[in-house]
mmCIF file of C-alpha atoms in Angstrom:
data_model
loop_
_atom_site.group_PDB
_atom_site.id
_atom_site.type_symbol
_atom_site.label_atom_id
_atom_site.label_comp_id
_atom_site.label_asym_id
_atom_site.label_seq_id
_atom_site.Cartn_x
_atom_site.Cartn_y
_atom_site.Cartn_z
ATOM 1 C CA MET A 1 -46.618 -9.139 52.994
ATOM 2 C CA PHE A 2 -50.042 -8.158 55.394
ATOM 3 C CA ASP A 3 -53.303 -6.814 54.206
ATOM 4 C CA VAL A 4 -54.446 -4.828 56.933
ATOM 5 C CA GLY A 5 -57.234 -3.114 56.403
ATOM 6 C CA GLY A 6 -57.428 -3.489 52.988
ATOM 7 C CA LEU A 7 -53.465 -2.002 53.193
ATOM 8 C CA ALA A 8 -50.952 -3.927 51.287
ATOM 9 C CA VAL A 9 -48.460 -3.551 53.901
ATOM 10 C CA GLY A 10 -45.073 -5.306 53.172
ATOM 11 C CA LEU A 11 -42.414 -5.291 56.311
ATOM 12 C CA ILE A 12 -38.425 -5.395 56.320
ATOM 13 C CA GLY A 13 -36.887 -6.950 59.259
ATOM 14 C CA LEU A 14 -33.045 -5.817 60.657
ATOM 15 C CA SER A 15 -30.984 -7.536 63.396
ATOM 16 C CA TYR A 16 -28.388 -6.549 64.620
ATOM 17 C CA PRO A 17 -25.195 -6.573 62.135
ATOM 18 C CA HIS A 18 -22.412 -8.045 64.893
ATOM 19 C CA GLU A 19 -25.227 -11.112 65.898
ATOM 20 C CA ALA A 20 -22.424 -13.605 65.112
ATOM 21 C CA ALA A 21 -19.995 -12.333 67.090
ATOM 22 C CA SER A 22 -21.859 -11.359 70.276
ATOM 23 C CA MET A 23 -23.781 -14.635 70.349
ATOM 24 C CA PRO A 24 -22.461 -18.188 70.648
ATOM 25 C CA PRO A 25 -22.367 -19.662 67.348
ATOM 26 C CA ALA A 26 -25.585 -21.983 67.691
ATOM 27 C CA PHE A 27 -27.572 -18.353 67.108
ATOM 28 C CA SER A 28 -27.243 -17.825 64.192
ATOM 29 C CA VAL A 29 -25.932 -20.833 62.003
ATOM 30 C CA GLY A 30 -26.504 -20.892 58.502
ATOM 31 C CA LEU A 31 -27.055 -16.922 58.547
ATOM 32 C CA ARG A 32 -25.160 -14.425 57.082
ATOM 33 C CA PHE A 33 -24.921 -10.438 58.445
ATOM 34 C CA THR A 34 -24.694 -7.733 56.975
ATOM 35 C CA ASP A 35 -25.314 -4.027 57.555
ATOM 36 C CA GLY A 36 -28.102 -3.754 54.698
ATOM 37 C CA ARG A 37 -27.428 -1.025 52.568
ATOM 38 C CA SER A 38 -27.798 -2.771 49.176
ATOM 39 C CA GLU A 39 -30.460 -6.003 51.201
ATOM 40 C CA VAL A 40 -32.826 -2.733 52.361
ATOM 41 C CA PRO A 41 -33.743 -0.435 49.212
ATOM 42 C CA ALA A 42 -33.734 -4.244 47.326
ATOM 43 C CA LEU A 43 -36.434 -5.368 49.102
ATOM 44 C CA VAL A 44 -38.523 -2.571 49.141
ATOM 45 C CA ARG A 45 -38.392 -2.147 45.927
ATOM 46 C CA ALA A 46 -39.583 -5.358 45.300
ATOM 47 C CA LEU A 47 -42.434 -5.435 48.507
ATOM 48 C CA ARG A 48 -43.605 -2.157 46.664
ATOM 49 C CA ALA A 49 -43.451 -4.090 43.175
ATOM 50 C CA GLU A 50 -45.477 -6.559 44.847
ATOM 51 C CA GLY A 51 -48.156 -4.523 45.263
ATOM 52 C CA ALA A 52 -47.195 -2.874 48.757
ATOM 53 C CA GLU A 53 -49.031 0.102 49.906
ATOM 54 C CA LEU A 54 -47.039 0.571 53.078
ATOM 55 C CA VAL A 55 -43.574 -0.506 53.771
ATOM 56 C CA ILE A 56 -41.943 -0.287 57.397
ATOM 57 C CA VAL A 57 -38.807 -1.812 58.991
ATOM 58 C CA LEU A 58 -38.294 -2.965 62.354
ATOM 59 C CA SER A 59 -34.975 -2.590 63.688
ATOM 60 C CA HIS A 60 -33.207 -3.873 65.749
ATOM 61 C CA MET A 61 -30.079 -2.391 65.074
ATOM 62 C CA GLY A 62 -30.769 0.278 67.398
ATOM 63 C CA PHE A 63 -30.915 3.868 67.174
ATOM 64 C CA PRO A 64 -27.498 5.473 65.878
ATOM 65 C CA ALA A 65 -26.985 2.095 62.964
ATOM 66 C CA ASP A 66 -30.615 2.953 61.859
ATOM 67 C CA ALA A 67 -30.204 6.691 61.717
ATOM 68 C CA ALA A 68 -27.267 6.306 59.484
ATOM 69 C CA LEU A 69 -29.152 3.453 57.321
ATOM 70 C CA LEU A 70 -31.796 5.462 56.467
ATOM 71 C CA GLN A 71 -29.854 8.508 56.031
ATOM 72 C CA SER A 72 -27.797 6.765 52.840
ATOM 73 C CA LEU A 73 -30.088 5.057 51.212
ATOM 74 C CA PRO A 74 -31.649 5.858 47.971
ATOM 75 C CA ALA A 75 -35.491 7.774 47.015
ATOM 76 C CA ASP A 76 -36.514 4.426 45.786
ATOM 77 C CA GLY A 77 -35.246 2.345 48.313
ATOM 78 C CA VAL A 78 -37.100 4.319 51.077
ATOM 79 C CA PRO A 79 -39.354 2.612 53.524
ATOM 80 C CA ASP A 80 -42.705 4.413 55.031
ATOM 81 C CA ILE A 81 -41.612 3.997 58.149
ATOM 82 C CA TRP A 82 -39.066 3.118 60.981
ATOM 83 C CA LEU A 83 -38.997 0.812 64.324
ATOM 84 C CA SER A 84 -36.197 1.398 66.292
ATOM 85 C CA ALA A 85 -34.992 -1.161 69.033
ATOM 86 C CA HIS A 86 -32.399 -2.079 70.669
ATOM 87 C CA SER A 87 -30.716 1.169 71.376
ATOM 88 C CA HIS A 88 -33.140 2.039 74.361
ATOM 89 C CA ASP A 89 -33.460 5.197 72.864
ATOM 90 C CA ARG A 90 -36.128 7.798 74.830
ATOM 91 C CA LYS A 91 -38.184 10.081 72.132
ATOM 92 C CA ALA A 92 -40.803 10.895 72.533
ATOM 93 C CA ARG A 93 -41.594 12.317 68.705
ATOM 94 C CA PRO A 94 -40.417 10.206 66.383
ATOM 95 C CA PHE A 95 -37.202 11.881 64.578
ATOM 96 C CA TRP A 96 -37.114 12.319 60.063
ATOM 97 C CA ILE A 97 -35.356 11.749 57.929
ATOM 98 C CA GLY A 98 -36.106 13.250 54.621
ATOM 99 C CA GLU A 99 -39.809 11.552 54.827
ATOM 100 C CA THR A 100 -39.398 8.468 56.770
ATOM 101 C CA PRO A 101 -40.378 8.906 60.815
ATOM 102 C CA ILE A 102 -38.350 6.403 62.318
ATOM 103 C CA TRP A 103 -40.197 5.469 65.821
ATOM 104 C CA THR A 104 -37.988 3.792 68.636
ATOM 105 C CA THR A 105 -39.085 1.674 70.945
ATOM 106 C CA ARG A 106 -38.079 2.981 74.356
ATOM 107 C CA ARG A 107 -37.197 0.469 77.441
ATOM 108 C CA TRP A 108 -41.313 -0.446 77.755
ATOM 109 C CA PRO A 109 -41.539 -0.590 81.465
ATOM 110 C CA SER A 110 -40.644 3.198 81.855
ATOM 111 C CA SER A 111 -42.707 4.250 78.686
ATOM 112 C CA PRO A 112 -45.409 6.552 79.446
ATOM 113 C CA GLN A 113 -48.564 4.432 77.278
ATOM 114 C CA PHE A 114 -47.054 1.233 79.451
ATOM 115 C CA ARG A 115 -47.682 2.446 83.128
ATOM 116 C CA GLU A 116 -50.541 1.156 84.464
#
């Protein structure tokens, strides 16, 4: 949990669920990878119970997987904002699922906000 200008912000990080199969074994020693369907709602609830006023998911699963996961979550386990990476989908605006926007990171060198 982070205090950002007096706002209690909870962060949840997600990785590509097939990381263990796609990277050298040393990269995932001691880690367990899941699809997040039970973990995300439980973490959202826990962060809210601890006082989080804003819950953000930072994901590196890719936009299609992120959208599918967000759509599957129960109403009390939905974060406020979802930041999606991995698939480099080019979306100028967030994609909304219910009340939650999914922002994609795109690919920074081609993003207008990062051009000099």
